[in-house]
Every structure is written in structure tokens, then in C-alpha cells.
Amino acid sequence: MKRILITGGAGFIGSHLSEKLLNDGNDIICLDNFFTGSKDNIRHLIGNNRFELVRHDIINEYLAEVDQIYNLACPASPIHYQYNPIKTIKTSVIGIINMLGLAKRCKARILQASTSEVYGDPQIHPQVETYWGNVNPIGIRSCYDEGKRCAETLMMDYHRQNNVDIRIARIFNTYGPRMALNDGRVVSNFIVQALKNEPITVYGTGSQTRAFCYVSDLVDALIKLMESNYDKPVNLGNPDEHTILEFAKLIIELTNSKSEIIFKELPSDDPTQREPNISIAKENLKWEPKIQIKEGLLKTIEYFDRIIHNK
Ligand SMILES: NC(=O)c1ccc[n+]([C@@H]2O[C@H](COP(=O)([O-])OP(=O)(O)OC[C@H]3O[C@@H](n4cnc5c(N)ncnc54)[C@H](O)[C@@H]3O)[C@@H](O)[C@H]2O)c1
């Protein structure tokens, strides 16, 4: 049994991680400022005496005795991280400094939820961890991308300078139940529109590609990385790549929807291709995703159907 702090623990990925680590017998401190997370996501865990919920913002210092820290606190969808870009970058940069300080003091191992956005609009495909990226430092996505890049820098510097035990997960698009409704992410957008028989909005021509990982696979990978000896960045995601248009058509089919597909202008700095090379994770974590896209989408559709129709 370990004492584990999960920042952003009431969010989409954080709530699944909290649940898994709690079920594995650990003591969990779930810390969240509820900006995009919600008590509904972790309501079923409240009442367990190994689960503690703390309302806190990681841009302020937090003190606790813990063995491990998973730092997930940060809005992840463009609508949310662009709502207050200065706050977003503070969360990534000041937040990780606070968490690294805590890790240093109590000699805890710390895992940072980094992102494929550190590669920006990548010029090599699929992306490998040694690629340094192609990121616009002054665009509307920069508060997120550059914040996450700076957080990786801080992780490496605390490691080199203070011997802090670090793990860096570069997470690629992940989907599943408890994604926020209407947060503009492709999967949740398409499913909600399809379930309501509303037009499905595809930005650009829909030929841009994405590869989506189901949340239970991602949570397994995060835990394997935390427990491994691998202290350099690792891509975590599902390499099964599809065009956005293919996703739209598949979701229409799986929901039996009457929705039509409409096309809108592509937002600026939207990457054209995104697919992880996961060789490092396969070799060092003995991990690869197990859930096929149809199976994951059906579970996600069932969740949104319940939420939308109050079932
Ligand atoms: N979902 C993805 O596809 C994806 C991809 C790459 C990286 N990530 C990273 O994984 C992490 C979790 O993402 P998610 O999809 O679960 O998003 P999410 O928005 O559902 O979760 C983020 C959580 O952090 C909380 N939070 C935000 N700012 C905070 C602050 N200053 N102090 C305390 N709590 C704060 C939110 O309330 C929320 O509960 C994020 O760091 C995100 O950048 C996610």
C-alpha cells in the first residue's frame, strides 16, 4: 500500500486513475480545484476511508506526506485551456514547481502528465520521443503546449539538480466515459451530436488524422510507467490512426444516428497528423493498448447516452 497524491484527480483521466489505484489497495489523496473536473466523477469513491478529496489549486503550495505523485492537474481541451490562458500556463509551470518541491521534500516519485502537444504540428510521423517538436510559441495553443514543455524541462532539471525521481508520460488523445460534455474534443463532440441527431461538425476537410486511446489502457500505462525504472519521456497512446471523417462516420454508424456531416473552418495551429510511436512503452513498460476503437466507442457512447438522457 502506498500513499498516492493525484492532482486533477476529479478530472476525466484522474478519476479513472484514482479508482484503479484505490481498488489496488492504495491510500489516495485526490486534489482538484474543480475547474474542469467534477465531484460526480469521483462520487462513488467518497466514503472509502482510503480516499481523501481535497479542494486545492496547485498554483498554491500543498504539503503532505506521500510516496508517489501523479500530476494531472491542467485543463486539457482547447476550449478550457484557452478560457484563461495565463491561468493555464501558471497551472503547468507554477503547479509543477510546487509538486516537484513536494516530491523533493518527501522523496516521492513524481509522474507528470505531459502531452503529444509538446510535438506541436509535427514534421515527422509517427512521433518518437527523440523528436523535439514544431511548436508555435506565440499562438493560441501555446499556453498549453509551451506550459507542458516547460514542465518537462523543470522535471528534468529537478532530476539532474536535486535527484528527484521522475516519470514523464507524453499522453496522446485519450477518450472514454467521464470526458466533459461539450468540451470541444473530437470524440465527445461527435458522440453528443450523433446521439442528439444534430449535424456532426468536422473542421477542415476531415482528412487530418488522429489516433485515440481508450482510458483504461492509458491508466494501465500510467501505473506501469510509475512503477518502472524508466525516467525519460514516454509516448502513451494508441497508434491506430484514422482520419477525422472516418471517426465521424463510425460514430454515426455505432449510434444509429440520423446526423449529417457538416464542414467548418479549421482552427489555427490544429495539427494535421498525430500518431504515437510507442516502441519505448512496449519495450520498457511491456505495455500496449488492448481496447479496439469500436469497443471503446461503444462504452463511451453508453456513458454519454446515460448522461444526456438522464438514464
Ligand atoms: N485527455 C487527453 O486526451 C490528454 C492528452 C494529453 C495530455 N493529457 C493531460 O492529462 C491530464 C488530465 O487530462 P484530462 O483529459 O483528464 O482533463 P480534465 O480537464 O478532465 O482534468 C484535469 C483536472 O485538473 C483539474 N485542474 C485544472 N487546473 C487545476 C489547478 N490549477 N489546480 C488543481 N486542479 C486543477 C481540473 O479541475 C480537472 O479535474 C492533463 O494534465 C492533460 O494535459 C490529457
PDB file of N, CA, C and O in Angstrom, residues 210-270:
ATOM      1  N   ARG A 210      -6.103  11.370 -36.448  1.00  0.00           N
ATOM      2  CA  ARG A 210      -5.902  11.263 -35.002  1.00  0.00           C
ATOM      3  C   ARG A 210      -5.901   9.781 -34.641  1.00  0.00           C
ATOM      4  O   ARG A 210      -6.487   8.956 -35.356  1.00  0.00           O
ATOM      5  N   ALA A 211      -5.280   9.485 -33.515  1.00  0.00           N
ATOM      6  CA  ALA A 211      -5.291   8.108 -33.010  1.00  0.00           C
ATOM      7  C   ALA A 211      -5.747   8.206 -31.558  1.00  0.00           C
ATOM      8  O   ALA A 211      -5.176   8.978 -30.783  1.00  0.00           O
ATOM      9  N   PHE A 212      -6.787   7.479 -31.196  1.00  0.00           N
ATOM     10  CA  PHE A 212      -7.380   7.633 -29.865  1.00  0.00           C
ATOM     11  C   PHE A 212      -7.158   6.398 -29.008  1.00  0.00           C
ATOM     12  O   PHE A 212      -7.328   5.265 -29.467  1.00  0.00           O
ATOM     13  N   CYS A 213      -6.840   6.651 -27.750  1.00  0.00           N
ATOM     14  CA  CYS A 213      -6.566   5.568 -26.805  1.00  0.00           C
ATOM     15  C   CYS A 213      -7.695   5.504 -25.782  1.00  0.00           C
ATOM     16  O   CYS A 213      -8.101   6.544 -25.239  1.00  0.00           O
ATOM     17  N   TYR A 214      -8.195   4.316 -25.502  1.00  0.00           N
ATOM     18  CA  TYR A 214      -9.259   4.188 -24.505  1.00  0.00           C
ATOM     19  C   TYR A 214      -8.665   4.376 -23.102  1.00  0.00           C
ATOM     20  O   TYR A 214      -7.549   3.952 -22.815  1.00  0.00           O
ATOM     21  N   VAL A 215      -9.464   5.002 -22.225  1.00  0.00           N
ATOM     22  CA  VAL A 215      -8.930   5.470 -20.942  1.00  0.00           C
ATOM     23  C   VAL A 215      -8.379   4.356 -20.055  1.00  0.00           C
ATOM     24  O   VAL A 215      -7.379   4.551 -19.354  1.00  0.00           O
ATOM     25  N   SER A 216      -8.973   3.154 -20.083  1.00  0.00           N
ATOM     26  CA  SER A 216      -8.458   2.087 -19.194  1.00  0.00           C
ATOM     27  C   SER A 216      -7.049   1.661 -19.638  1.00  0.00           C
ATOM     28  O   SER A 216      -6.190   1.348 -18.806  1.00  0.00           O
ATOM     29  N   ASP A 217      -6.804   1.667 -20.951  1.00  0.00           N
ATOM     30  CA  ASP A 217      -5.459   1.353 -21.447  1.00  0.00           C
ATOM     31  C   ASP A 217      -4.461   2.410 -20.971  1.00  0.00           C
ATOM     32  O   ASP A 217      -3.349   2.100 -20.551  1.00  0.00           O
ATOM     33  N   LEU A 218      -4.889   3.670 -21.040  1.00  0.00           N
ATOM     34  CA  LEU A 218      -3.989   4.759 -20.655  1.00  0.00           C
ATOM     35  C   LEU A 218      -3.659   4.688 -19.159  1.00  0.00           C
ATOM     36  O   LEU A 218      -2.505   4.851 -18.756  1.00  0.00           O
ATOM     37  N   VAL A 219      -4.678   4.410 -18.349  1.00  0.00           N
ATOM     38  CA  VAL A 219      -4.469   4.320 -16.900  1.00  0.00           C
ATOM     39  C   VAL A 219      -3.487   3.180 -16.582  1.00  0.00           C
ATOM     40  O   VAL A 219      -2.570   3.349 -15.775  1.00  0.00           O
ATOM     41  N   ASP A 220      -3.642   2.040 -17.254  1.00  0.00           N
ATOM     42  CA  ASP A 220      -2.686   0.931 -17.050  1.00  0.00           C
ATOM     43  C   ASP A 220      -1.263   1.391 -17.384  1.00  0.00           C
ATOM     44  O   ASP A 220      -0.313   1.076 -16.673  1.00  0.00           O
ATOM     45  N   ALA A 221      -1.148   2.144 -18.474  1.00  0.00           N
ATOM     46  CA  ALA A 221       0.176   2.607 -18.900  1.00  0.00           C
ATOM     47  C   ALA A 221       0.782   3.574 -17.876  1.00  0.00           C
ATOM     48  O   ALA A 221       1.978   3.500 -17.568  1.00  0.00           O
ATOM     49  N   LEU A 222      -0.046   4.471 -17.346  1.00  0.00           N
ATOM     50  CA  LEU A 222       0.477   5.442 -16.367  1.00  0.00           C
ATOM     51  C   LEU A 222       1.018   4.712 -15.137  1.00  0.00           C
ATOM     52  O   LEU A 222       2.087   5.048 -14.618  1.00  0.00           O
ATOM     53  N   ILE A 223       0.271   3.702 -14.687  1.00  0.00           N
ATOM     54  CA  ILE A 223       0.702   2.971 -13.485  1.00  0.00           C
ATOM     55  C   ILE A 223       1.968   2.158 -13.789  1.00  0.00           C
ATOM     56  O   ILE A 223       2.913   2.149 -13.004  1.00  0.00           O
ATOM     57  N   LYS A 224       2.017   1.540 -14.964  1.00  0.00           N
ATOM     58  CA  LYS A 224       3.218   0.779 -15.336  1.00  0.00           C
ATOM     59  C   LYS A 224       4.437   1.696 -15.424  1.00  0.00           C
ATOM     60  O   LYS A 224       5.530   1.328 -15.018  1.00  0.00           O
ATOM     61  N   LEU A 225       4.221   2.884 -15.975  1.00  0.00           N
ATOM     62  CA  LEU A 225       5.343   3.829 -16.073  1.00  0.00           C
ATOM     63  C   LEU A 225       5.804   4.237 -14.672  1.00  0.00           C
ATOM     64  O   LEU A 225       7.003   4.246 -14.384  1.00  0.00           O
ATOM     65  N   MET A 226       4.845   4.575 -13.817  1.00  0.00           N
ATOM     66  CA  MET A 226       5.204   4.969 -12.447  1.00  0.00           C
ATOM     67  C   MET A 226       6.014   3.873 -11.761  1.00  0.00           C
ATOM     68  O   MET A 226       6.979   4.138 -11.059  1.00  0.00           O
ATOM     69  N   GLU A 227       5.634   2.620 -11.977  1.00  0.00           N
ATOM     70  CA  GLU A 227       6.292   1.507 -11.290  1.00  0.00           C
ATOM     71  C   GLU A 227       7.580   1.054 -11.992  1.00  0.00           C
ATOM     72  O   GLU A 227       8.314   0.231 -11.458  1.00  0.00           O
ATOM     73  N   SER A 228       7.848   1.597 -13.183  1.00  0.00           N
ATOM     74  CA  SER A 228       9.026   1.163 -13.939  1.00  0.00           C
ATOM     75  C   SER A 228      10.271   1.925 -13.484  1.00  0.00           C
ATOM     76  O   SER A 228      10.200   2.808 -12.635  1.00  0.00           O
ATOM     77  N   ASN A 229      11.399   1.604 -14.107  1.00  0.00           N
ATOM     78  CA  ASN A 229      12.630   2.344 -13.810  1.00  0.00           C
ATOM     79  C   ASN A 229      12.937   3.364 -14.897  1.00  0.00           C
ATOM     80  O   ASN A 229      14.013   3.922 -14.933  1.00  0.00           O
ATOM     81  N   TYR A 230      11.977   3.598 -15.802  1.00  0.00           N
ATOM     82  CA  TYR A 230      12.255   4.425 -16.971  1.00  0.00           C
ATOM     83  C   TYR A 230      12.025   5.904 -16.653  1.00  0.00           C
ATOM     84  O   TYR A 230      10.890   6.311 -16.382  1.00  0.00           O
ATOM     85  N   ASP A 231      13.082   6.718 -16.684  1.00  0.00           N
ATOM     86  CA  ASP A 231      12.937   8.109 -16.227  1.00  0.00           C
ATOM     87  C   ASP A 231      13.048   9.152 -17.345  1.00  0.00           C
ATOM     88  O   ASP A 231      13.312  10.316 -17.083  1.00  0.00           O
ATOM     89  N   LYS A 232      12.840   8.705 -18.583  1.00  0.00           N
ATOM     90  CA  LYS A 232      12.810   9.671 -19.696  1.00  0.00           C
ATOM     91  C   LYS A 232      11.399   9.725 -20.261  1.00  0.00           C
ATOM     92  O   LYS A 232      10.581   8.864 -19.945  1.00  0.00           O
ATOM     93  N   PRO A 233      11.093  10.726 -21.108  1.00  0.00           N
ATOM     94  CA  PRO A 233       9.719  10.810 -21.626  1.00  0.00           C
ATOM     95  C   PRO A 233       9.297   9.564 -22.401  1.00  0.00           C
ATOM     96  O   PRO A 233      10.104   8.974 -23.129  1.00  0.00           O
ATOM     97  N   VAL A 234       8.043   9.180 -22.212  1.00  0.00           N
ATOM     98  CA  VAL A 234       7.489   8.010 -22.912  1.00  0.00           C
ATOM     99  C   VAL A 234       6.168   8.388 -23.576  1.00  0.00           C
ATOM    100  O   VAL A 234       5.274   8.936 -22.916  1.00  0.00           O
ATOM    101  N   ASN A 235       6.031   8.071 -24.851  1.00  0.00           N
ATOM    102  CA  ASN A 235       4.742   8.252 -25.533  1.00  0.00           C
ATOM    103  C   ASN A 235       3.755   7.197 -25.055  1.00  0.00           C
ATOM    104  O   ASN A 235       4.079   6.004 -25.056  1.00  0.00           O
ATOM    105  N   LEU A 236       2.554   7.640 -24.681  1.00  0.00           N
ATOM    106  CA  LEU A 236       1.496   6.700 -24.314  1.00  0.00           C
ATOM    107  C   LEU A 236       0.266   7.032 -25.139  1.00  0.00           C
ATOM    108  O   LEU A 236      -0.269   8.140 -25.055  1.00  0.00           O
ATOM    109  N   GLY A 237      -0.158   6.094 -25.935  1.00  0.00           N
ATOM    110  CA  GLY A 237      -1.328   6.337 -26.780  1.00  0.00           C
ATOM    111  C   GLY A 237      -1.566   5.110 -27.630  1.00  0.00           C
ATOM    112  O   GLY A 237      -0.851   4.110 -27.526  1.00  0.00           O
ATOM    113  N   ASN A 238      -2.583   5.216 -28.455  1.00  0.00           N
ATOM    114  CA  ASN A 238      -2.920   4.102 -29.335  1.00  0.00           C
ATOM    115  C   ASN A 238      -2.538   4.481 -30.768  1.00  0.00           C
ATOM    116  O   ASN A 238      -3.015   5.485 -31.286  1.00  0.00           O
ATOM    117  N   PRO A 239      -1.648   3.720 -31.411  1.00  0.00           N
ATOM    118  CA  PRO A 239      -1.189   4.108 -32.754  1.00  0.00           C
ATOM    119  C   PRO A 239      -2.199   3.855 -33.873  1.00  0.00           C
ATOM    120  O   PRO A 239      -1.905   4.150 -35.027  1.00  0.00           O
ATOM    121  N   ASP A 240      -3.376   3.353 -33.531  1.00  0.00           N
ATOM    122  CA  ASP A 240      -4.386   3.033 -34.544  1.00  0.00           C
ATOM    123  C   ASP A 240      -4.961   4.354 -35.101  1.00  0.00           C
ATOM    124  O   ASP A 240      -5.855   4.956 -34.512  1.00  0.00           O
ATOM    125  N   GLU A 241      -4.410   4.778 -36.266  1.00  0.00           N
ATOM    126  CA  GLU A 241      -4.704   6.119 -36.778  1.00  0.00           C
ATOM    127  C   GLU A 241      -5.871   6.118 -37.772  1.00  0.00           C
ATOM    128  O   GLU A 241      -5.982   5.223 -38.604  1.00  0.00           O
ATOM    129  N   HIS A 242      -6.753   7.110 -37.648  1.00  0.00           N
ATOM    130  CA  HIS A 242      -7.873   7.260 -38.587  1.00  0.00           C
ATOM    131  C   HIS A 242      -8.022   8.722 -38.956  1.00  0.00           C
ATOM    132  O   HIS A 242      -7.620   9.597 -38.191  1.00  0.00           O
ATOM    133  N   THR A 243      -8.684   8.981 -40.094  1.00  0.00           N
ATOM    134  CA  THR A 243      -8.998  10.382 -40.386  1.00  0.00           C
ATOM    135  C   THR A 243     -10.208  10.777 -39.536  1.00  0.00           C
ATOM    136  O   THR A 243     -11.005   9.920 -39.117  1.00  0.00           O
ATOM    137  N   ILE A 244     -10.338  12.077 -39.324  1.00  0.00           N
ATOM    138  CA  ILE A 244     -11.455  12.597 -38.537  1.00  0.00           C
ATOM    139  C   ILE A 244     -12.792  12.222 -39.193  1.00  0.00           C
ATOM    140  O   ILE A 244     -13.769  11.908 -38.520  1.00  0.00           O
ATOM    141  N   LEU A 245     -12.776  12.234 -40.542  1.00  0.00           N
ATOM    142  CA  LEU A 245     -14.000  11.885 -41.269  1.00  0.00           C
ATOM    143  C   LEU A 245     -14.390  10.425 -41.010  1.00  0.00           C
ATOM    144  O   LEU A 245     -15.564  10.102 -40.827  1.00  0.00           O
ATOM    145  N   GLU A 246     -13.395   9.542 -40.961  1.00  0.00           N
ATOM    146  CA  GLU A 246     -13.674   8.129 -40.647  1.00  0.00           C
ATOM    147  C   GLU A 246     -14.313   7.995 -39.264  1.00  0.00           C
ATOM    148  O   GLU A 246     -15.257   7.226 -39.075  1.00  0.00           O
ATOM    149  N   PHE A 247     -13.780   8.772 -38.287  1.00  0.00           N
ATOM    150  CA  PHE A 247     -14.360   8.734 -36.934  1.00  0.00           C
ATOM    151  C   PHE A 247     -15.821   9.165 -36.963  1.00  0.00           C
ATOM    152  O   PHE A 247     -16.685   8.552 -36.340  1.00  0.00           O
ATOM    153  N   ALA A 248     -16.076  10.261 -37.689  1.00  0.00           N
ATOM    154  CA  ALA A 248     -17.444  10.780 -37.744  1.00  0.00           C
ATOM    155  C   ALA A 248     -18.387   9.709 -38.294  1.00  0.00           C
ATOM    156  O   ALA A 248     -19.458   9.460 -37.728  1.00  0.00           O
ATOM    157  N   LYS A 249     -17.959   9.051 -39.359  1.00  0.00           N
ATOM    158  CA  LYS A 249     -18.825   8.029 -39.991  1.00  0.00           C
ATOM    159  C   LYS A 249     -19.019   6.832 -39.058  1.00  0.00           C
ATOM    160  O   LYS A 249     -20.123   6.295 -38.954  1.00  0.00           O
ATOM    161  N   LEU A 250     -17.953   6.430 -38.374  1.00  0.00           N
ATOM    162  CA  LEU A 250     -18.047   5.282 -37.457  1.00  0.00           C
ATOM    163  C   LEU A 250     -19.006   5.598 -36.305  1.00  0.00           C
ATOM    164  O   LEU A 250     -19.831   4.763 -35.917  1.00  0.00           O
ATOM    165  N   ILE A 251     -18.921   6.812 -35.781  1.00  0.00           N
ATOM    166  CA  ILE A 251     -19.785   7.177 -34.651  1.00  0.00           C
ATOM    167  C   ILE A 251     -21.253   7.243 -35.100  1.00  0.00           C
ATOM    168  O   ILE A 251     -22.153   6.800 -34.386  1.00  0.00           O
ATOM    169  N   ILE A 252     -21.491   7.744 -36.291  1.00  0.00           N
ATOM    170  CA  ILE A 252     -22.864   7.761 -36.823  1.00  0.00           C
ATOM    171  C   ILE A 252     -23.401   6.324 -36.910  1.00  0.00           C
ATOM    172  O   ILE A 252     -24.519   6.031 -36.493  1.00  0.00           O
ATOM    173  N   GLU A 253     -22.526   5.421 -37.401  1.00  0.00           N
ATOM    174  CA  GLU A 253     -22.942   4.017 -37.539  1.00  0.00           C
ATOM    175  C   GLU A 253     -23.226   3.395 -36.162  1.00  0.00           C
ATOM    176  O   GLU A 253     -24.274   2.778 -35.952  1.00  0.00           O
ATOM    177  N   LEU A 254     -22.323   3.608 -35.191  1.00  0.00           N
ATOM    178  CA  LEU A 254     -22.465   2.950 -33.882  1.00  0.00           C
ATOM    179  C   LEU A 254     -23.630   3.507 -33.058  1.00  0.00           C
ATOM    180  O   LEU A 254     -24.143   2.841 -32.167  1.00  0.00           O
ATOM    181  N   THR A 255     -24.012   4.746 -33.317  1.00  0.00           N
ATOM    182  CA  THR A 255     -25.123   5.337 -32.562  1.00  0.00           C
ATOM    183  C   THR A 255     -26.444   5.228 -33.336  1.00  0.00           C
ATOM    184  O   THR A 255     -27.475   5.691 -32.848  1.00  0.00           O
ATOM    185  N   ASN A 256     -26.368   4.665 -34.547  1.00  0.00           N
ATOM    186  CA  ASN A 256     -27.580   4.589 -35.373  1.00  0.00           C
ATOM    187  C   ASN A 256     -28.198   5.953 -35.580  1.00  0.00           C
ATOM    188  O   ASN A 256     -29.421   6.126 -35.501  1.00  0.00           O
ATOM    189  N   SER A 257     -27.337   6.940 -35.807  1.00  0.00           N
ATOM    190  CA  SER A 257     -27.798   8.328 -35.810  1.00  0.00           C
ATOM    191  C   SER A 257     -28.275   8.785 -37.192  1.00  0.00           C
ATOM    192  O   SER A 257     -27.854   8.245 -38.221  1.00  0.00           O
ATOM    193  N   LYS A 258     -29.135   9.810 -37.167  1.00  0.00           N
ATOM    194  CA  LYS A 258     -29.594  10.397 -38.434  1.00  0.00           C
ATOM    195  C   LYS A 258     -28.776  11.644 -38.773  1.00  0.00           C
ATOM    196  O   LYS A 258     -29.101  12.377 -39.700  1.00  0.00           O
ATOM    197  N   SER A 259     -27.731  11.911 -37.982  1.00  0.00           N
ATOM    198  CA  SER A 259     -26.930  13.132 -38.185  1.00  0.00           C
ATOM    199  C   SER A 259     -26.284  13.170 -39.567  1.00  0.00           C
ATOM    200  O   SER A 259     -25.849  12.149 -40.086  1.00  0.00           O
ATOM    201  N   GLU A 260     -26.187  14.392 -40.112  1.00  0.00           N
ATOM    202  CA  GLU A 260     -25.391  14.562 -41.328  1.00  0.00           C
ATOM    203  C   GLU A 260     -24.054  15.192 -40.918  1.00  0.00           C
ATOM    204  O   GLU A 260     -23.928  15.706 -39.811  1.00  0.00           O
ATOM    205  N   ILE A 261     -23.075  15.132 -41.828  1.00  0.00           N
ATOM    206  CA  ILE A 261     -21.756  15.711 -41.506  1.00  0.00           C
ATOM    207  C   ILE A 261     -21.650  17.079 -42.159  1.00  0.00           C
ATOM    208  O   ILE A 261     -21.947  17.227 -43.346  1.00  0.00           O
ATOM    209  N   ILE A 262     -21.270  18.108 -41.369  1.00  0.00           N
ATOM    210  CA  ILE A 262     -21.035  19.428 -41.968  1.00  0.00           C
ATOM    211  C   ILE A 262     -19.584  19.841 -41.718  1.00  0.00           C
ATOM    212  O   ILE A 262     -18.961  19.386 -40.763  1.00  0.00           O
ATOM    213  N   PHE A 263     -19.069  20.713 -42.597  1.00  0.00           N
ATOM    214  CA  PHE A 263     -17.654  21.070 -42.524  1.00  0.00           C
ATOM    215  C   PHE A 263     -17.502  22.537 -42.128  1.00  0.00           C
ATOM    216  O   PHE A 263     -18.229  23.393 -42.614  1.00  0.00           O
ATOM    217  N   LYS A 264     -16.552  22.802 -41.182  1.00  0.00           N
ATOM    218  CA  LYS A 264     -16.277  24.190 -40.780  1.00  0.00           C
ATOM    219  C   LYS A 264     -14.785  24.465 -40.908  1.00  0.00           C
ATOM    220  O   LYS A 264     -13.986  23.534 -41.023  1.00  0.00           O
ATOM    221  N   GLU A 265     -14.431  25.757 -40.794  1.00  0.00           N
ATOM    222  CA  GLU A 265     -13.031  26.153 -40.981  1.00  0.00           C
ATOM    223  C   GLU A 265     -12.152  25.582 -39.863  1.00  0.00           C
ATOM    224  O   GLU A 265     -12.554  25.571 -38.694  1.00  0.00           O
ATOM    225  N   LEU A 266     -10.955  25.138 -40.254  1.00  0.00           N
ATOM    226  CA  LEU A 266     -10.016  24.552 -39.300  1.00  0.00           C
ATOM    227  C   LEU A 266      -9.460  25.637 -38.358  1.00  0.00           C
ATOM    228  O   LEU A 266      -9.016  26.678 -38.824  1.00  0.00           O
ATOM    229  N   PRO A 267      -9.454  25.422 -37.026  1.00  0.00           N
ATOM    230  CA  PRO A 267      -8.865  26.421 -36.125  1.00  0.00           C
ATOM    231  C   PRO A 267      -7.354  26.519 -36.337  1.00  0.00           C
ATOM    232  O   PRO A 267      -6.745  25.574 -36.839  1.00  0.00           O
ATOM    233  N   SER A 268      -6.749  27.658 -35.932  1.00  0.00           N
ATOM    234  CA  SER A 268      -5.321  27.832 -36.221  1.00  0.00           C
ATOM    235  C   SER A 268      -4.478  26.893 -35.373  1.00  0.00           C
ATOM    236  O   SER A 268      -4.831  26.547 -34.245  1.00  0.00           O
ATOM    237  N   ASP A 269      -3.343  26.488 -35.926  1.00  0.00           N
ATOM    238  CA  ASP A 269      -2.361  25.594 -35.293  1.00  0.00           C
ATOM    239  C   ASP A 269      -2.903  24.190 -35.024  1.00  0.00           C
ATOM    240  O   ASP A 269      -2.343  23.448 -34.226  1.00  0.00           O
ATOM    241  N   ASP A 270      -4.002  23.827 -35.655  1.00  0.00           N
ATOM    242  CA  ASP A 270      -4.532  22.479 -35.471  1.00  0.00           C
ATOM    243  C   ASP A 270      -3.593  21.494 -36.184  1.00  0.00           C
ATOM    244  O   ASP A 270      -3.377  21.618 -37.374  1.00  0.00           O
TER     245      ASP A 270
END
